[in-house]
Coordinates of C-alpha atoms in Angstrom, one line a residue:
Chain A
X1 CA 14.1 3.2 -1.1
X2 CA 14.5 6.5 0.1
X3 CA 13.3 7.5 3.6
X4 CA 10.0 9.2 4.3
X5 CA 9.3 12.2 6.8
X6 CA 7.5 11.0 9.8
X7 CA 4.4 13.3 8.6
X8 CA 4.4 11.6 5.4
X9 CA 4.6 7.8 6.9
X10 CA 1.6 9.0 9.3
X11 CA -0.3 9.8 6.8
X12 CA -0.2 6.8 4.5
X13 CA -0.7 4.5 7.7
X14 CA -3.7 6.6 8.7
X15 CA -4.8 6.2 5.1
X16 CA -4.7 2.7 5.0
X17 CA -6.2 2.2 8.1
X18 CA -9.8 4.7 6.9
X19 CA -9.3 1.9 3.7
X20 CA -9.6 -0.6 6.4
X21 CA -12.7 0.9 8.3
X22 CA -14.7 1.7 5.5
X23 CA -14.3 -1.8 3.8
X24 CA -15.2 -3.2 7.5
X25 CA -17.8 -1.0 7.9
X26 CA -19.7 -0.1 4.0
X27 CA -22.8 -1.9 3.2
X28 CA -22.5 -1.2 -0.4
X29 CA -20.6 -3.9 -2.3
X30 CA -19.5 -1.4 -5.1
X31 CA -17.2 0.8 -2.4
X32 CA -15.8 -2.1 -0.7
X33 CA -14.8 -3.4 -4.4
X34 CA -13.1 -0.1 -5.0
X35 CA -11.2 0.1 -1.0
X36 CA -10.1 -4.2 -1.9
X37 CA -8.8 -3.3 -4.9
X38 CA -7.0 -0.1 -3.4
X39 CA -5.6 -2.3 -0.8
X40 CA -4.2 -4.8 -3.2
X41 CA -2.3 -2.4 -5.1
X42 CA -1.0 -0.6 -1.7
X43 CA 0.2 -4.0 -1.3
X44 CA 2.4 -4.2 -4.8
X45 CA 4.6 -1.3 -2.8
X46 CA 7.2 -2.9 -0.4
X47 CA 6.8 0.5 1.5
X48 CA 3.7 -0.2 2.9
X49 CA 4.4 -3.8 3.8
X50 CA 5.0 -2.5 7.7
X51 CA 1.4 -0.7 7.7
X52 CA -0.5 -3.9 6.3
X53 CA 1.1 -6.1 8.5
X54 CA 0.0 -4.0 11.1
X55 CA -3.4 -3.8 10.1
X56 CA -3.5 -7.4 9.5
X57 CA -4.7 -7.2 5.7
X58 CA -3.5 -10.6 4.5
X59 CA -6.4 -12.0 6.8
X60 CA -8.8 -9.9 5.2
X61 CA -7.6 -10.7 1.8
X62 CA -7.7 -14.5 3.2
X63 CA -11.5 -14.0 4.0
X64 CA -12.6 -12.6 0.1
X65 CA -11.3 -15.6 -1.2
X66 CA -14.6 -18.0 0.2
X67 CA -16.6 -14.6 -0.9
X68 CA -20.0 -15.6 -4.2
X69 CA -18.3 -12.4 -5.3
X70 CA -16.0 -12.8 -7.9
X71 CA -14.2 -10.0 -8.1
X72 CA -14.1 -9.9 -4.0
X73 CA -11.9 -12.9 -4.8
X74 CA -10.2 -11.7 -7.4
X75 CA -8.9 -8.9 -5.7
X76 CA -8.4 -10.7 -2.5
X77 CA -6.1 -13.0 -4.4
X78 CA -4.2 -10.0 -6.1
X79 CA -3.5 -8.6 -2.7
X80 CA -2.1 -12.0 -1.5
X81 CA -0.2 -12.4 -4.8
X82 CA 1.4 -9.1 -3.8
X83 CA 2.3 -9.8 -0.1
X84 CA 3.5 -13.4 -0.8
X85 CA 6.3 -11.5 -1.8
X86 CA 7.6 -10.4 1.6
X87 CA 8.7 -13.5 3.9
X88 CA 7.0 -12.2 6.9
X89 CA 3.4 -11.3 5.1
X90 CA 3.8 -15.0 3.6
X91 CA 4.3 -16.6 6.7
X92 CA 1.6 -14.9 8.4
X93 CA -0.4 -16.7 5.4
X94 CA 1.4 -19.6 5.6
X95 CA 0.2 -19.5 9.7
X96 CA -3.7 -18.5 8.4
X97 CA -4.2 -21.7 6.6
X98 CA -3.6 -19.8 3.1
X99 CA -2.8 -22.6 0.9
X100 CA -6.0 -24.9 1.1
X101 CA -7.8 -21.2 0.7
X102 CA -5.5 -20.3 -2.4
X103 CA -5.3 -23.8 -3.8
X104 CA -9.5 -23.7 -3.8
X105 CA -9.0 -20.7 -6.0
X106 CA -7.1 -22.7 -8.6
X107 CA -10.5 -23.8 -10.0
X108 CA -12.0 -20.2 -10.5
X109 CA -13.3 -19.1 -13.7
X110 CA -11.3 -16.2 -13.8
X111 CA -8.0 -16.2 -15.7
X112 CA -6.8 -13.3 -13.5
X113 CA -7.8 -14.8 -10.4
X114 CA -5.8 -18.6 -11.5
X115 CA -3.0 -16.5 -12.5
X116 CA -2.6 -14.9 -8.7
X117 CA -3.4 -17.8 -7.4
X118 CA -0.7 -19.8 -9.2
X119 CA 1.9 -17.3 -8.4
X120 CA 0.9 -17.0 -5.0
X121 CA 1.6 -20.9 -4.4
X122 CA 4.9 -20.1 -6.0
X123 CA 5.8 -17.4 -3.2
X124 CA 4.5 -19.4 -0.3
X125 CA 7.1 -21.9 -1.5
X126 CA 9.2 -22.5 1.7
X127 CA 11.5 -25.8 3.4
X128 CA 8.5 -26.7 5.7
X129 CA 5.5 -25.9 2.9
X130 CA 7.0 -27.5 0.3
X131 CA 5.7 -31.0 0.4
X132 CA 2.0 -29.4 0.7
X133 CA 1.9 -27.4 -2.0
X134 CA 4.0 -29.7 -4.6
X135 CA 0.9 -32.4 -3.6
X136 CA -0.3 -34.7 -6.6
X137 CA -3.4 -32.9 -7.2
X138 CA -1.6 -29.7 -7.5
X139 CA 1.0 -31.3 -9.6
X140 CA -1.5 -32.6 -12.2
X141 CA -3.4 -29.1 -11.8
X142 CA -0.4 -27.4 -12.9
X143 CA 0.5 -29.9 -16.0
X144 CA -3.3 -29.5 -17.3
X145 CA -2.8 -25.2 -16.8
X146 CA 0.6 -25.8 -19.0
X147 CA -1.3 -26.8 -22.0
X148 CA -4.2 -24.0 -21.6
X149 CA -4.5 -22.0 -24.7
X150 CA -3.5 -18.8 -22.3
X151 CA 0.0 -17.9 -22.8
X152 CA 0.2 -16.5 -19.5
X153 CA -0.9 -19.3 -17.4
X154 CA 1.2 -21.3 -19.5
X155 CA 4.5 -20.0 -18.7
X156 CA 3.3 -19.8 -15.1
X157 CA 2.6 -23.4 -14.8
X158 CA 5.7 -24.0 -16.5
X159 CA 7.7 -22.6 -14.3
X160 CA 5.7 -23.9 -11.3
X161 CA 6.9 -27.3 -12.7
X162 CA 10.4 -26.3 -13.4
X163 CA 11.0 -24.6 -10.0
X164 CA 9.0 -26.0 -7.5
X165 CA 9.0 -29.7 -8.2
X166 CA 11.5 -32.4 -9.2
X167 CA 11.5 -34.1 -12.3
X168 CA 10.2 -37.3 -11.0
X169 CA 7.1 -35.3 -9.4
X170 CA 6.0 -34.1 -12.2
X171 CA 6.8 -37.3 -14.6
X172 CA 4.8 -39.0 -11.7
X173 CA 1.9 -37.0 -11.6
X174 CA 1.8 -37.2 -15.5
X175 CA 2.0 -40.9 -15.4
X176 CA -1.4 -40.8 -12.8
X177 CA -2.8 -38.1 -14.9
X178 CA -2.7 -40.9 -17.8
X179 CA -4.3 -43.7 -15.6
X180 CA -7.3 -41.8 -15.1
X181 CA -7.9 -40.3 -18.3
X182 CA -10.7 -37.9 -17.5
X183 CA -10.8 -34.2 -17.4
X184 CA -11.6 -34.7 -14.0
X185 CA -10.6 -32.1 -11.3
X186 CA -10.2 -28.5 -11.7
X187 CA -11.5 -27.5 -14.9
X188 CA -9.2 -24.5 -17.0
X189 CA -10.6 -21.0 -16.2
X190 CA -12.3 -19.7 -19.6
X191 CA -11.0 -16.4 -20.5
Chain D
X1 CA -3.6 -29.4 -27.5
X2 CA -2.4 -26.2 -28.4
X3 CA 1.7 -26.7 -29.4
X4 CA 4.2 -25.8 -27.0
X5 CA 5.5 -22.2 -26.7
X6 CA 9.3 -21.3 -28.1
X7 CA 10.8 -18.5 -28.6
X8 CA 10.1 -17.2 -32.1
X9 CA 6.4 -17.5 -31.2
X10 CA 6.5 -14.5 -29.2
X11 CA 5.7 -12.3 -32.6
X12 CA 3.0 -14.7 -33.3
X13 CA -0.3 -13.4 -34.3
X14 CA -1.6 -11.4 -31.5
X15 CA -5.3 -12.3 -29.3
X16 CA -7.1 -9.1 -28.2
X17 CA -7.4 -10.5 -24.2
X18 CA -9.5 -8.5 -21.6
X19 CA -6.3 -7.1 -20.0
X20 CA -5.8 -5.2 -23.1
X21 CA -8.9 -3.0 -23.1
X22 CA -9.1 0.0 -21.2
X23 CA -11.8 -0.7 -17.9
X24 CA -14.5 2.0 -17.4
X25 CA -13.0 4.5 -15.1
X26 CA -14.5 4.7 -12.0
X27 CA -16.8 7.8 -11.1
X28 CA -18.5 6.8 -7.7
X29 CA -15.0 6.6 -5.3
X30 CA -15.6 9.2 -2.1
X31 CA -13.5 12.4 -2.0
X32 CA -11.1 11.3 -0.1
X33 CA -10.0 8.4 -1.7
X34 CA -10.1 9.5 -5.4
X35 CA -6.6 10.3 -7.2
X36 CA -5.5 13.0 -9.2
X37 CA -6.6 11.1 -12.3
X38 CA -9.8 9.5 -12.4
X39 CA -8.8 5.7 -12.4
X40 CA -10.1 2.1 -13.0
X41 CA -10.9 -0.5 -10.4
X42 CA -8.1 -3.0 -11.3
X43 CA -5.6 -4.1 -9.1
X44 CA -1.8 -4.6 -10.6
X45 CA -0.5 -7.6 -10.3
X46 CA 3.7 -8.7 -11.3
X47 CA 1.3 -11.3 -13.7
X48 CA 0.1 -8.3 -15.1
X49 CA 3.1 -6.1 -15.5
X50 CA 5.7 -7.2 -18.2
X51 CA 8.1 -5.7 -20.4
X52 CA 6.6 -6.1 -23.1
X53 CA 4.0 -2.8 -24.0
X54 CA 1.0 -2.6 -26.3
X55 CA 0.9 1.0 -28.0
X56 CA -2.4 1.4 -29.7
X57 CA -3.7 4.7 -31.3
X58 CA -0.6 6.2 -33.3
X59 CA -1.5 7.7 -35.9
X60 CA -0.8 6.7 -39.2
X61 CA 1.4 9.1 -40.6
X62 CA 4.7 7.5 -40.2
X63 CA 5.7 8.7 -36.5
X64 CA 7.1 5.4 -35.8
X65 CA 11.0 6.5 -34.8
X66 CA 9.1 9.5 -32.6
X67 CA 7.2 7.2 -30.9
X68 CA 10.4 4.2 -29.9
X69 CA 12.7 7.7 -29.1
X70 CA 9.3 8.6 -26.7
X71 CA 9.9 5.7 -25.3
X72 CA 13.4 5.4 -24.9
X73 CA 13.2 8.2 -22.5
X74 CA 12.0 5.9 -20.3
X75 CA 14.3 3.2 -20.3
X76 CA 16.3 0.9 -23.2
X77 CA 13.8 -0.5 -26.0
X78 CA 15.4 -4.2 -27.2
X79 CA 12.7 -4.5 -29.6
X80 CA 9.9 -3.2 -31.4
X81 CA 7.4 -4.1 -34.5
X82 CA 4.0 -2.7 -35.6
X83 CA 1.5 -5.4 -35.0
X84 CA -0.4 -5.0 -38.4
X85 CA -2.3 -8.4 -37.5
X86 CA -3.8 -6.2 -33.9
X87 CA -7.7 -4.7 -34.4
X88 CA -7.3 -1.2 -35.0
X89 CA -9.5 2.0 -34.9
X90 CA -9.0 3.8 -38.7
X91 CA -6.1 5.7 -39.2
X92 CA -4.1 4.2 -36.9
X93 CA -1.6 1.4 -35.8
X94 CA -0.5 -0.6 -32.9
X95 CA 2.9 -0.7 -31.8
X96 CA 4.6 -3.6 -29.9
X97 CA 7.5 -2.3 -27.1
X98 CA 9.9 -4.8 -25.1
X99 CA 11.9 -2.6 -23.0
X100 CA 15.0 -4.1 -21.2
X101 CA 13.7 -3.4 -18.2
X102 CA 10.2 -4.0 -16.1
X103 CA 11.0 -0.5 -14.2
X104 CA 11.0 0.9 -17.8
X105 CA 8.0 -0.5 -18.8
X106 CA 6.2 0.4 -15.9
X107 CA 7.5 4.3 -16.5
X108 CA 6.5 4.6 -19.8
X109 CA 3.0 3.1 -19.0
X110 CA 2.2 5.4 -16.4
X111 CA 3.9 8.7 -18.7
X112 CA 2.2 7.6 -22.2
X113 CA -0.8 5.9 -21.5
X114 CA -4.1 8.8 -22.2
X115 CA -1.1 11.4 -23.7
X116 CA -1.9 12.6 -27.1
X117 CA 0.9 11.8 -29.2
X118 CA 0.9 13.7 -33.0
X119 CA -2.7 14.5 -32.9
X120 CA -4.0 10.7 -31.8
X121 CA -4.7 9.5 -27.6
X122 CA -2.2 7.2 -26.9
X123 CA -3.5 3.6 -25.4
X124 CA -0.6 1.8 -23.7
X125 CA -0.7 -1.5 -22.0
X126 CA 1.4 -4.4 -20.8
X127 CA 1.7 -7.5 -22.9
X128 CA 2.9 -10.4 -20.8
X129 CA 1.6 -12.7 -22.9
X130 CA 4.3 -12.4 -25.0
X131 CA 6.7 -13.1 -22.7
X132 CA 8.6 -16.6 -23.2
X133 CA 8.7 -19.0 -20.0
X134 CA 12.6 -17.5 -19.3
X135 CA 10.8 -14.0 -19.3
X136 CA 8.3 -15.0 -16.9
X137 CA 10.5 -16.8 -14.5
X138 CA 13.1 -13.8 -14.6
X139 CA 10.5 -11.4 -13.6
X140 CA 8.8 -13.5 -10.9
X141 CA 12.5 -13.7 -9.6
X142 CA 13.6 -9.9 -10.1
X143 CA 10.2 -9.0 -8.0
X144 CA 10.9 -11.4 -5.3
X145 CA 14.2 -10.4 -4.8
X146 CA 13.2 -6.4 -5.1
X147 CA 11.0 -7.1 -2.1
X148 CA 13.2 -9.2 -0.2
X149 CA 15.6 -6.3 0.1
X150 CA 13.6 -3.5 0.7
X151 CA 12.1 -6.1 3.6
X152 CA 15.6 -6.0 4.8
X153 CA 16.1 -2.7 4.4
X154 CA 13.3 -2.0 6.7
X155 CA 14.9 -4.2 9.0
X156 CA 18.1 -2.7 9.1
X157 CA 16.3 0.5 9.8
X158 CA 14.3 -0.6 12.3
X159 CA 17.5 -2.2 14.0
X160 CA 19.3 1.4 14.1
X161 CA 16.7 3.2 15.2
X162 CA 16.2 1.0 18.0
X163 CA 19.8 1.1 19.0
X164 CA 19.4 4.9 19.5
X165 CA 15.8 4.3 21.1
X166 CA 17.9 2.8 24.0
X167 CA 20.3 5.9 24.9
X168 CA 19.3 7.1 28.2
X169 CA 16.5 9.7 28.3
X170 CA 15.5 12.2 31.1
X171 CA 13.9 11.5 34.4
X172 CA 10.4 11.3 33.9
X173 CA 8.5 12.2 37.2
X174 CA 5.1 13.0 35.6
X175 CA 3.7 10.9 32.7
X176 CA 6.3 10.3 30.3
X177 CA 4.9 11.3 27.0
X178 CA 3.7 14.6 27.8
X179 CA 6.6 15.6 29.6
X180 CA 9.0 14.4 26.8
X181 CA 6.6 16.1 24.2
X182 CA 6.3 19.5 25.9
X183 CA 9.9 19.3 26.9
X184 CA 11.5 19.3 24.1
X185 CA 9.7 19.2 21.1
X186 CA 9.1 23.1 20.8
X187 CA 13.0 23.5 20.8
X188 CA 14.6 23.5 18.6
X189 CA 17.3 21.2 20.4
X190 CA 18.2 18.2 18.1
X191 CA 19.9 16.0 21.0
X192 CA 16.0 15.2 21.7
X193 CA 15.9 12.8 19.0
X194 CA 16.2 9.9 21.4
X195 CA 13.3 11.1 23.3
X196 CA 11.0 12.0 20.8
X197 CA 12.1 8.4 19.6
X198 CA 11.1 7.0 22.8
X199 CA 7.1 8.2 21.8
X200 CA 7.1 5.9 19.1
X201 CA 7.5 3.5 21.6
X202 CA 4.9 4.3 23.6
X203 CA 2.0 4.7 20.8
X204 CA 3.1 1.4 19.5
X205 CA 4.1 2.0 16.0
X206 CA 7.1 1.1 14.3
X207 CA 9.9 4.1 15.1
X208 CA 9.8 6.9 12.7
X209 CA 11.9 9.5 11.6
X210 CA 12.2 12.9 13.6
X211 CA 9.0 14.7 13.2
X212 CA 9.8 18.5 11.4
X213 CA 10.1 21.0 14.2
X214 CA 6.9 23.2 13.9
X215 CA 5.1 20.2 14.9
X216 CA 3.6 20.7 18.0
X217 CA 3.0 16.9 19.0
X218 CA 4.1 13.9 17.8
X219 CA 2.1 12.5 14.8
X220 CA 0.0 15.7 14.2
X221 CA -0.6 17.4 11.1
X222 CA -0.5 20.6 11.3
X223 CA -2.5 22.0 8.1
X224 CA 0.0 24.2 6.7
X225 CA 2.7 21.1 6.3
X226 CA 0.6 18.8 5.0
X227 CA 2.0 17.8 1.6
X228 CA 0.3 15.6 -1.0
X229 CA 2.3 12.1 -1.5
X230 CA 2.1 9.8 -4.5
X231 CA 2.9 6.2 -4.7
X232 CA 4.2 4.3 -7.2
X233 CA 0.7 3.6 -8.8
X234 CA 0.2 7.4 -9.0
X235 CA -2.4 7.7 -6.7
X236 CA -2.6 10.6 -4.8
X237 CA -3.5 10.8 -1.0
X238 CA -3.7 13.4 1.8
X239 CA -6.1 12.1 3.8
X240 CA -7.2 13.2 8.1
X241 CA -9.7 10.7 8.6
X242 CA -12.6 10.8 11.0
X243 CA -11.4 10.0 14.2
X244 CA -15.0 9.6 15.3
X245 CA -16.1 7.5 12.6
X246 CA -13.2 5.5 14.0
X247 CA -13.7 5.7 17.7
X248 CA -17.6 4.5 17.2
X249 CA -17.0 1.3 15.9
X250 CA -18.3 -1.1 18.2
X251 CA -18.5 -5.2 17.8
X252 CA -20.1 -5.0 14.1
X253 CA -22.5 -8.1 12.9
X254 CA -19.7 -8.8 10.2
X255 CA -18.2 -11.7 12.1
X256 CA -15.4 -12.7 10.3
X257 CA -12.4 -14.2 11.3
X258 CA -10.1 -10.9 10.5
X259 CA -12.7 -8.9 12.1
X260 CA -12.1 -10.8 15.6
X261 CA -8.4 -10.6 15.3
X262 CA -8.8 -7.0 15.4
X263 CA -11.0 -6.8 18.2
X264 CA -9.3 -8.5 20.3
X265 CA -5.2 -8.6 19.3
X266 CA -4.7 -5.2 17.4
X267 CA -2.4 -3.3 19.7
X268 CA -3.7 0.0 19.4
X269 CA -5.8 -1.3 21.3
X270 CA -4.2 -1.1 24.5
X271 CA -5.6 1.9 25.8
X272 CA -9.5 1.6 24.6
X273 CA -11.8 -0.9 25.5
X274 CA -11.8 -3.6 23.9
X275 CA -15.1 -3.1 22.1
X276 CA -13.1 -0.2 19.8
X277 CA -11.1 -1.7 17.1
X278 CA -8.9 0.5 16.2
X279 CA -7.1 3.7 18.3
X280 CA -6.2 6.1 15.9
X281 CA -2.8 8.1 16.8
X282 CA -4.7 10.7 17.5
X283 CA -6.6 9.5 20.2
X284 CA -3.5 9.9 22.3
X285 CA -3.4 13.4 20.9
X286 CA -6.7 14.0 22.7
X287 CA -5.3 12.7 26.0
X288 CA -1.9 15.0 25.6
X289 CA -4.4 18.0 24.4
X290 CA -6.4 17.6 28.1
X291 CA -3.4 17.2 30.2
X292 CA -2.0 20.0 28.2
X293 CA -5.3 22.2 29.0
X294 CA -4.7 21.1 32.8
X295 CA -1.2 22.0 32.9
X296 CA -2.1 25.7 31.7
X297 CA -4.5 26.1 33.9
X298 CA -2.3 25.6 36.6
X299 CA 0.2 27.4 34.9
X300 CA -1.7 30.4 35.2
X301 CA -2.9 30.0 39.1
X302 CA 0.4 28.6 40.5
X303 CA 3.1 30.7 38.4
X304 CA 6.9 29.3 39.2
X305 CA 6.5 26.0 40.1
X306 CA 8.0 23.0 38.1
X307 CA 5.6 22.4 35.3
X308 CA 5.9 21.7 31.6
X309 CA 6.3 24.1 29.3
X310 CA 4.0 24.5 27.0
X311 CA 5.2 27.2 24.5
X312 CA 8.6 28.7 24.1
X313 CA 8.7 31.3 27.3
X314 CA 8.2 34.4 26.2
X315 CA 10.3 37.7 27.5
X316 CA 8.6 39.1 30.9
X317 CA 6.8 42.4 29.7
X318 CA 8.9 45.1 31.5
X319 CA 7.0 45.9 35.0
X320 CA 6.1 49.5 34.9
X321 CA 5.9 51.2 38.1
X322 CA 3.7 53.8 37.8
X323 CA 4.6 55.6 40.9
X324 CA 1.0 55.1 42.6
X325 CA -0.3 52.3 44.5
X326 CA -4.0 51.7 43.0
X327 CA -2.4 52.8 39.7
X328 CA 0.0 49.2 40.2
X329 CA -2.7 47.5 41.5
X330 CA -4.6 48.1 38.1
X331 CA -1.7 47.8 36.2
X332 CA -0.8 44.0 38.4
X333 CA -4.4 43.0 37.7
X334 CA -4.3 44.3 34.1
X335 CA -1.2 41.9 33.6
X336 CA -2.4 39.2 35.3
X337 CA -5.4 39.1 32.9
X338 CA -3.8 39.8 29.7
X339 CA -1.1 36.1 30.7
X340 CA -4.8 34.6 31.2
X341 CA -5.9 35.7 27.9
X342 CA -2.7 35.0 26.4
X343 CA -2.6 31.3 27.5
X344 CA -5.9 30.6 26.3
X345 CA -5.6 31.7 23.2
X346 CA -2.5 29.8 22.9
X347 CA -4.6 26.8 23.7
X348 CA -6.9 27.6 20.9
X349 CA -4.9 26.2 17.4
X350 CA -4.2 23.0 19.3
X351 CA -7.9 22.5 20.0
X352 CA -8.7 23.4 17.0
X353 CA -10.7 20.3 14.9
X354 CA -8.4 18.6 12.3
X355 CA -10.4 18.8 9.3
X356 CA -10.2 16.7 6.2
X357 CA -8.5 18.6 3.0
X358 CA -10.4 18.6 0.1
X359 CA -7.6 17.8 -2.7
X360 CA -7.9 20.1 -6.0

């Protein structure tokens, strides 16, 4: 964490912001691909946390995730995976609606995109979110990803269980999970 | 149902999973966004990262202490096995790393990953899934709390900064940023740090550190300073973008939600109308590099009166009397034009058109 010269700083906000434009304003699907995914790893650096805020990138990374385009969500997700990790970026998607949007992802058929989405719900874990994203359907989500043949979503899901909920949340939603004996819901990504 | 995970199944037999192979690197990114290395579209992820590395492509000649000293170098190894069970090309094995650390991990990556190594291309890659559910949970928590503090960090900073932001600062008669710039920033006085402070207030961006002194405004680049930067991913930028690619943005049809946050809340904003998204920095530096041009000019018809300097104030060239009135009257007129000529050309590297670098 060392500091930056001013000409340094001005540059990488400048940067991020020609990111911005040309994703706003490309046509082709291929660059704006290349500029999400560019964001989304700017995002893994705390440093540029101020600029992104700024620039108001966890909305656009809230709009790829209703995107046909897979890997527009994909990415999206990865960028919100990475800013969940600062409190203020996951407040400002607390404040945009982002768990019903990241929840939806949950049934993607994209390992890589379940995986962000899984640890995102884990970072927007606050006092007041809490009871919203430790619902029922999330619960029983979580306990079907905890037996998926995926090693990785395993131990997510596991500790989604182990962290975010009480024991009797999760031995509740096993016991409803029993009652309705269907696969029924969201379906485990293939890989 | 597959079984439940413990602990000695970490060195089970391994899957090959997509994360593992190497992605096409991509050849169609613009200039000015493409790295020093040519790279893959992936983004990185702390569900991607782990300490646990995949080495494929040593060769099979017994290099097996070089290769765990190799990486040592970047960082204590707890353990290591050849993964005899992994698919490998002829002639050559696959190595399994757990580091003690994630930072390790991540160094080596980036170091080894595409370096030849004894005559084979080294192929390294992280290997979460052999993390155990403790591993995973450790890491998720060691990320969020590497964040958290450099978030407070910043905050701290931003908190001393503004505590010096509110020392008193000079009387500001005409308009406060071009005084304060032309003032002061061409001396090399450092007891101007609270004013030169103060601009960050007034472009609405986060307070930065003191520009470097041969800058003649805030927030430009002047060519000769501009230094390449890397992040942590190792890409490379050192980027002047198009400020009239940026200016012409009007309303676009792409309506989205973020899109109209922009248009109408982003602060830059302040000074444009609202149909322009986005004010880059430099915008103001247009407006300062006008006023500028109208100060000199009066500079150079109204000589002695209170304006703002522009440049440091050069000696007076020693008045020659030359003994003869029309002889001084040339010799008045011939100075008068060579201070005209002088200020323009001063003018001339400050008007001069920011053009983007083209990275070797």
């Amino acid at each position: 964490m060392w500091r930056r010269s001013s000409a340094e700083s001005s540059d990488r906000f400048e940067y991020l912001q020609t990111l911005v434009t040309e994703f706003q304003d490309t046509d082709s699907e291929e660059a704006k691909e290349q500029v999400l995914a560019n964001l989304a790893n700017f995002a893994y650096d705390p440093k540029n946390m101020d600029y992104l805020k700024e620039l108001q990138v966890a909305d656009l990374f809230l709009d790829m995730l209703t995107e046909d385009n897979e890997n527009f969500v994909e990415f999206g997700l990865g960028g919100l995976c990475n800013l969940s990790m600062d409190p203020e970026c996951r407040d400002v998607i607390l404040q945009s609606d982002g768990i019903n949007l990241v929840t939806n992802c949950l049934s993607s058929q994209r390992e890589e995109t379940v995986l962000s989405a899984v640890t995102t719900l884990m970072n927007l874990v606050t006092p007041s979110s809490h009871s919203q994203i430790t619902h029922p359907s999330i619960l029983q989500c979580m306990l079907r990803f905890s037996l998926s043949e995926s090693p990785r979503l395993r131990n997510l899901a596991a500790v989604f269980l182990q962290d975010c909920c009480s024991e009797e949340q999760v031995s509740r939603a096993q016991q409803q999970m029993e009652v309705q004996q269907t696969a029924v819901g969201i379906p485990l990504p293939k890989d | 149902m597959a079984a439940p995970v413990n602990k000695n199944d970490c060195w089970r037999v391994p899957e090959v999973y997509k994360h593992h192979e190497q992605r096409k690197v991509c050849i169609s990114r613009p200039k000015y966004r493409e790295g020093r290395k040519d790279k893959a579209v992936k983004v990185y992820t702390i569900n991607l990262e782990s300490r646990y590395l995949m080495v494929q492509g040593v060769p099979a000649i017994g290099v097996m202490t070089e290769l765990i000293q190799l990486c040592a170098l970047y960082g204590a190894v707890e353990e290591y096995r050849p993964l005899d069970e992994y698919p490998a090309e002829e002639f050559t094995e696959v190595y399994l790393v757990k580091f003690q650390k994630l930072t390790s991990a991540r160094a080596a990556k980036r170091h080894m990953d595409e370096k030849s190594f004894y005559g084979g291309v080294l192929h390294v890659c992280y290997v979460p899934e052999y993390e155990t559910v403790e591993d995973t949970r450790l890491k998720l928590q060691d990320r969020r709390g590497y964040v958290r503090r450099a978030a407070q960090y910043r905050a701290r900073e931003r908190e001393q900064k503004e505590a010096i932001h509110e020392e008193p600062t000079s009387s500001e008669t005409t308009s406060p940023s071009d005084q304060i710039i032309n003032g002061h920033i061409q001396t090399s006085d450092n007891s101007s740090a609270g004013e030169i402070l103060n601009i960050s207030h007034y472009s609405s961006f986060p307070p930065l550190p003191l520009p470097p002194q041969e800058h003649h405004f805030y927030g430009h680049k002047s060519q000769p300073a501009m230094i390449p930067t890397e992040d942590k991913m190792g890409t490379l930028h050192n980027v002047v973008p198009d400020t009239k690619q940026q200016q012409e943005q009007s309303s676009s049809s792409n309506q989205t939600s973020y899109n109209r946050n922009q248009g109408t809340e982003h602060r830059l904003n302040s000074n444009q109308a609202p149909a322009v998204r986005f004010v880059p920095r430099t915008t103001h530096l247009q407006n300062r590099k006008r006023k500028m041009e109208v100060t000199a000019e009066h500079s150079v018809t109204v000589p002695g009166q209170n304006e703002p300097l522009i440049g440091p104030k050069l000696p007076e060239p020693s008045k020659l009397d030359m003994e003869d009135e029309s002889l001084n009257t040339t010799v008045g007129l011939i100075r008068n034009t060579m201070k005209q000529v002088g200020s323009v050309s001063d003018l001339k590297p400050v008007e001069k058109k920011v053009k983007p670098r083209r990275r070797i």
